[in-house]
Amino acid sequence: MRVMVFGAQSHIGFAICEKLLEEGIEVCGVFLDSSSKIRKLLLDERMLLIGRNALFHELTLDHEWRNIEATHVIYCKEKSHNQDQLCFEKSVETAVETKSRYFYVAPDLRQIEEDDQYLTSTLESYTLFKLPVLYGPFQPPDEKIHQHLKSCVAGQKKTLIIKEPIIFITDAAETIVEIIEKGDYQKVYSFLCEQNDETIESVSVEVKMNAKETESGGYRIINKTSMKKGLLEQISCIKMYRKIYGLDS
């Protein structure tokens, strides 16, 4: 199996690359140019965590695809990036040329309608992964959970109230890879998770959710990481890279 991950620089894209490599699967990660200095520095740190790995190939949109025989193509949407549309088109082009199985990963469900129409008209089959908000280490700096945890590290006393389903990044990536490896594909996987009201005092977070009110018919994943553990891991990441996040200035 050889998997091409377009948008590998994104939060979910890089996590999928890591999980594929853990499974011993060859990965061609297609990275877009970092959209900010902070993101570039964080990406450099994440690349160091992967280290030298013969199964991992770092690519950009400028590379020639026709000499790469891929079995699976994964596109991870990052609409805020100015190269995202080109990345999407390249991913579909690659899937057509290599006759690969195609997977579309959307962390924001509002972004996929036009892309879904294009996929329907271009590919014989494909799979959509619809994800809720993702949190965890290396969450994009503009996300509200990251902003709150960063303020906690800086000593500010505020409370964040979360009123929408959230999934720990590693749990989401692991579930996606498990589905791909099994090969039993549905057209759409709408990820759901069991969530109840919870107060996590150590990070001043209140979760106001009712599991019975979540979308029916979705793909319910197993929360292998408790919310408290996941948020503390994210805080540890912020502390580790506090200089990059501007906490020492």
Short mmCIF file of C-alpha atoms in Angstrom, two decimals:
data_model
loop_
_atom_site.label_atom_id
_atom_site.label_comp_id
_atom_site.label_asym_id
_atom_site.label_seq_id
_atom_site.Cartn_x
_atom_site.Cartn_y
_atom_site.Cartn_z
CA MET A 1 0.00 0.00 0.00
CA ARG A 2 1.25 3.48 -0.87
CA VAL A 3 -0.83 6.45 0.29
CA MET A 4 -0.58 10.03 -0.96
CA VAL A 5 -1.79 12.56 1.59
CA PHE A 6 -2.57 15.96 0.05
CA GLY A 7 -2.65 18.75 2.61
CA ALA A 8 -0.21 16.92 4.87
CA GLN A 9 0.67 20.19 6.60
CA SER A 10 -2.84 20.48 8.10
CA HIS A 11 -3.71 19.41 11.64
CA ILE A 12 -5.52 16.24 10.56
CA GLY A 13 -3.30 15.64 7.51
CA PHE A 14 -0.10 15.35 9.52
CA ALA A 15 -1.80 13.20 12.16
CA ILE A 16 -2.94 10.80 9.42
CA CYS A 17 0.62 10.64 8.04
CA GLU A 18 1.94 9.79 11.50
CA LYS A 19 -0.65 7.05 12.02
CA LEU A 20 -0.02 5.51 8.57
CA LEU A 21 3.72 5.40 9.28
CA GLU A 22 3.06 3.74 12.65
CA GLU A 23 1.22 1.02 10.72
CA GLY A 24 4.22 0.50 8.42
CA ILE A 25 2.49 2.03 5.39
CA GLU A 26 4.43 4.01 2.78
CA VAL A 27 3.34 7.66 2.74
CA CYS A 28 3.86 10.45 0.21
CA GLY A 29 2.94 13.64 2.06
CA VAL A 30 2.10 16.61 -0.16
CA PHE A 31 2.77 19.78 1.84
CA LEU A 32 1.51 23.27 1.06
CA ASP A 33 3.68 26.24 1.92
CA SER A 34 3.15 27.32 5.51
CA SER A 35 0.71 30.22 5.69
CA SER A 36 2.40 31.85 8.69
CA LYS A 37 5.75 31.93 10.48
CA ILE A 38 4.31 30.15 13.53
CA ARG A 39 2.87 27.34 11.42
CA LYS A 40 6.13 26.91 9.54
CA LEU A 41 8.13 26.64 12.77
CA LEU A 42 5.63 24.15 14.24
CA LEU A 43 5.70 22.07 11.06
CA ASP A 44 9.50 21.96 11.24
CA GLU A 45 9.23 20.62 14.79
CA ARG A 46 6.71 17.98 13.74
CA MET A 47 8.96 16.85 10.92
CA LEU A 48 11.73 16.33 13.46
CA LEU A 49 9.40 14.08 15.47
CA ILE A 50 8.94 11.83 12.44
CA GLY A 51 12.68 11.79 11.87
CA ARG A 52 14.32 9.87 9.05
CA ASN A 53 11.87 7.26 7.82
CA ALA A 54 12.34 5.32 4.59
CA LEU A 55 8.55 4.98 4.29
CA PHE A 56 7.97 8.75 4.28
CA HIS A 57 8.39 10.99 1.23
CA GLU A 58 7.93 14.76 1.49
CA LEU A 59 6.47 16.36 -1.64
CA THR A 60 5.09 19.73 -2.77
CA LEU A 61 2.54 20.72 -5.41
CA ASP A 62 5.42 21.32 -7.84
CA HIS A 63 6.37 17.65 -8.00
CA GLU A 64 5.47 15.48 -10.97
CA TRP A 65 2.84 12.91 -10.00
CA ARG A 66 2.87 10.55 -12.96
CA ASN A 67 5.88 8.56 -11.75
CA ILE A 68 4.24 7.80 -8.38
CA GLU A 69 2.10 4.67 -8.20
CA ALA A 70 -0.36 5.35 -5.39
CA THR A 71 -2.99 2.90 -4.17
CA HIS A 72 -4.88 5.43 -2.02
CA VAL A 73 -5.22 9.22 -2.21
CA ILE A 74 -6.30 11.23 0.83
CA TYR A 75 -7.14 14.92 0.54
CA CYS A 76 -7.30 16.95 3.77
CA LYS A 77 -9.10 20.24 3.32
CA GLU A 78 -7.65 23.46 4.71
CA LYS A 79 -9.83 26.15 3.16
CA SER A 80 -7.95 28.99 4.84
CA HIS A 81 -4.85 28.16 2.79
CA ASN A 82 -4.54 30.00 -0.52
CA GLN A 83 -3.34 26.84 -2.30
CA ASP A 84 -6.14 24.63 -1.01
CA GLN A 85 -8.21 24.59 -4.23
CA LEU A 86 -5.16 23.71 -6.32
CA CYS A 87 -4.31 20.99 -3.80
CA PHE A 88 -7.83 19.58 -4.13
CA GLU A 89 -7.67 19.55 -7.94
CA LYS A 90 -4.25 17.89 -7.90
CA SER A 91 -5.48 15.21 -5.52
CA VAL A 92 -8.41 14.33 -7.79
CA GLU A 93 -6.14 14.37 -10.86
CA THR A 94 -3.77 11.97 -9.13
CA ALA A 95 -6.58 9.60 -8.15
CA VAL A 96 -7.83 9.50 -11.74
CA GLU A 97 -4.37 8.90 -13.23
CA THR A 98 -3.36 6.22 -10.73
CA LYS A 99 -6.84 4.66 -10.41
CA SER A 100 -6.50 5.04 -6.64
CA ARG A 101 -9.17 4.89 -4.00
CA TYR A 102 -10.03 8.49 -3.03
CA PHE A 103 -10.75 9.88 0.46
CA TYR A 104 -11.86 13.41 1.26
CA VAL A 105 -11.33 14.59 4.85
CA ALA A 106 -13.32 17.64 5.93
CA PRO A 107 -12.87 19.07 9.44
CA ASP A 108 -15.45 21.79 8.61
CA LEU A 109 -18.70 20.44 7.12
CA ARG A 110 -19.68 23.81 5.64
CA GLN A 111 -16.84 23.60 3.14
CA ILE A 112 -17.62 20.47 1.19
CA GLU A 113 -20.78 21.04 -0.90
CA GLU A 114 -19.11 22.31 -4.11
CA ASP A 115 -16.25 19.83 -3.81
CA ASP A 116 -18.73 16.96 -3.40
CA GLN A 117 -20.44 17.93 -6.66
CA TYR A 118 -17.07 17.99 -8.44
CA LEU A 119 -16.11 14.58 -7.04
CA THR A 120 -19.42 13.07 -8.16
CA SER A 121 -18.86 14.29 -11.72
CA THR A 122 -15.19 13.22 -11.85
CA LEU A 123 -14.70 9.99 -9.88
CA GLU A 124 -16.54 6.71 -10.04
CA SER A 125 -16.37 6.33 -6.28
CA TYR A 126 -14.93 8.14 -3.28
CA THR A 127 -15.31 8.36 0.49
CA LEU A 128 -16.07 11.44 2.58
CA PHE A 129 -14.94 11.74 6.18
CA LYS A 130 -16.98 14.45 7.89
CA LEU A 131 -15.32 15.47 11.15
CA PRO A 132 -16.37 17.73 14.04
CA VAL A 133 -13.93 20.15 15.70
CA LEU A 134 -10.56 18.51 16.32
CA TYR A 135 -8.35 19.36 19.29
CA GLY A 136 -5.00 18.18 20.57
CA PRO A 137 -1.29 18.95 20.16
CA PHE A 138 -0.43 21.33 17.31
CA GLN A 139 -4.03 22.52 16.89
CA PRO A 140 -3.99 25.60 14.58
CA PRO A 141 -3.16 28.76 16.57
CA ASP A 142 -6.39 30.52 15.52
CA GLU A 143 -8.70 27.83 16.98
CA LYS A 144 -10.62 28.84 20.11
CA ILE A 145 -9.55 25.82 22.17
CA HIS A 146 -5.90 26.56 21.45
CA GLN A 147 -6.41 30.24 22.27
CA HIS A 148 -8.01 29.33 25.60
CA LEU A 149 -5.31 26.86 26.60
CA LYS A 150 -2.61 29.32 25.60
CA SER A 151 -4.21 31.90 27.93
CA CYS A 152 -4.21 29.26 30.70
CA VAL A 153 -0.47 28.71 30.23
CA ALA A 154 0.01 32.49 30.35
CA GLY A 155 -1.73 32.55 33.74
CA GLN A 156 -5.01 34.14 32.66
CA LYS A 157 -8.13 32.96 34.51
CA LYS A 158 -10.96 32.41 32.04
CA THR A 159 -13.48 29.63 31.44
CA LEU A 160 -14.15 28.13 28.00
CA ILE A 161 -17.61 26.69 27.41
CA ILE A 162 -17.74 24.15 24.56
CA LYS A 163 -21.19 23.54 23.05
CA GLU A 164 -20.25 21.43 20.05
CA PRO A 165 -18.85 17.90 19.60
CA ILE A 166 -15.06 17.70 19.62
CA ILE A 167 -12.73 14.77 18.94
CA PHE A 168 -9.10 14.31 19.95
CA ILE A 169 -6.90 14.51 16.86
CA THR A 170 -5.17 11.15 17.35
CA ASP A 171 -8.48 9.32 17.82
CA ALA A 172 -9.82 10.80 14.57
CA ALA A 173 -6.67 9.95 12.58
CA GLU A 174 -6.52 6.43 13.98
CA THR A 175 -10.17 5.79 13.06
CA ILE A 176 -9.63 7.04 9.49
CA VAL A 177 -6.60 4.79 9.02
CA GLU A 178 -8.47 1.79 10.49
CA ILE A 179 -11.33 2.28 8.02
CA ILE A 180 -8.93 2.59 5.09
CA GLU A 181 -7.04 -0.54 6.11
CA LYS A 182 -10.23 -2.60 6.48
CA GLY A 183 -11.38 -1.62 2.97
CA ASP A 184 -15.07 -1.73 3.86
CA TYR A 185 -15.96 1.70 2.57
CA GLN A 186 -19.17 3.66 2.86
CA LYS A 187 -19.64 6.81 0.80
CA VAL A 188 -19.88 9.03 3.88
CA TYR A 189 -18.59 8.66 7.42
CA SER A 190 -19.94 11.38 9.72
CA PHE A 191 -17.86 11.04 12.87
CA LEU A 192 -19.71 11.20 16.16
CA CYS A 193 -18.45 10.70 19.68
CA GLU A 194 -19.99 9.96 23.05
CA GLN A 195 -19.95 13.20 25.00
CA ASN A 196 -21.63 14.28 28.20
CA ASP A 197 -21.56 17.46 30.22
CA GLU A 198 -18.22 17.74 31.96
CA THR A 199 -16.19 20.31 33.88
CA ILE A 200 -12.42 20.07 33.70
CA GLU A 201 -11.15 22.39 36.41
CA SER A 202 -7.44 21.96 35.64
CA VAL A 203 -7.91 23.71 32.27
CA SER A 204 -11.04 25.76 33.09
CA VAL A 205 -13.19 24.08 30.45
CA GLU A 206 -16.91 23.33 30.66
CA VAL A 207 -18.45 20.96 28.11
CA LYS A 208 -22.20 21.49 27.65
CA MET A 209 -23.22 18.56 25.46
CA ASN A 210 -25.93 15.94 25.45
CA ALA A 211 -24.98 12.74 23.62
CA LYS A 212 -28.65 12.04 22.80
CA GLU A 213 -28.83 15.24 20.76
CA THR A 214 -25.98 14.34 18.41
CA GLU A 215 -26.65 13.52 14.77
CA SER A 216 -28.30 10.14 14.15
CA GLY A 217 -26.92 7.76 11.55
CA GLY A 218 -23.35 8.90 12.03
CA TYR A 219 -20.23 6.81 12.50
CA ARG A 220 -19.61 6.69 16.22
CA ILE A 221 -15.94 6.42 17.08
CA ILE A 222 -14.42 5.15 20.28
CA ASN A 223 -12.97 7.93 22.42
CA LYS A 224 -9.70 6.30 23.37
CA THR A 225 -8.48 9.57 24.86
CA SER A 226 -10.45 11.25 27.64
CA MET A 227 -11.15 14.92 27.14
CA LYS A 228 -9.11 15.82 30.22
CA LYS A 229 -6.11 13.83 29.01
CA GLY A 230 -6.38 15.30 25.51
CA LEU A 231 -6.57 18.89 26.72
CA LEU A 232 -3.61 18.34 29.06
CA GLU A 233 -1.61 16.90 26.14
CA GLN A 234 -2.43 20.01 24.14
CA ILE A 235 -1.28 22.22 27.02
CA SER A 236 1.96 20.23 27.26
CA CYS A 237 2.55 20.92 23.57
CA ILE A 238 1.95 24.64 24.07
CA LYS A 239 4.39 24.68 26.98
CA MET A 240 7.01 22.74 25.01
CA TYR A 241 6.85 25.23 22.14
CA ARG A 242 6.01 28.30 24.21
CA LYS A 243 8.69 30.37 22.47
CA ILE A 244 7.19 29.64 19.05
CA TYR A 245 3.73 30.53 20.38
CA GLY A 246 5.09 33.85 21.68
CA LEU A 247 4.66 33.10 25.37
CA ASP A 248 8.21 34.10 26.30
CA SER A 249 8.10 37.50 24.65
#
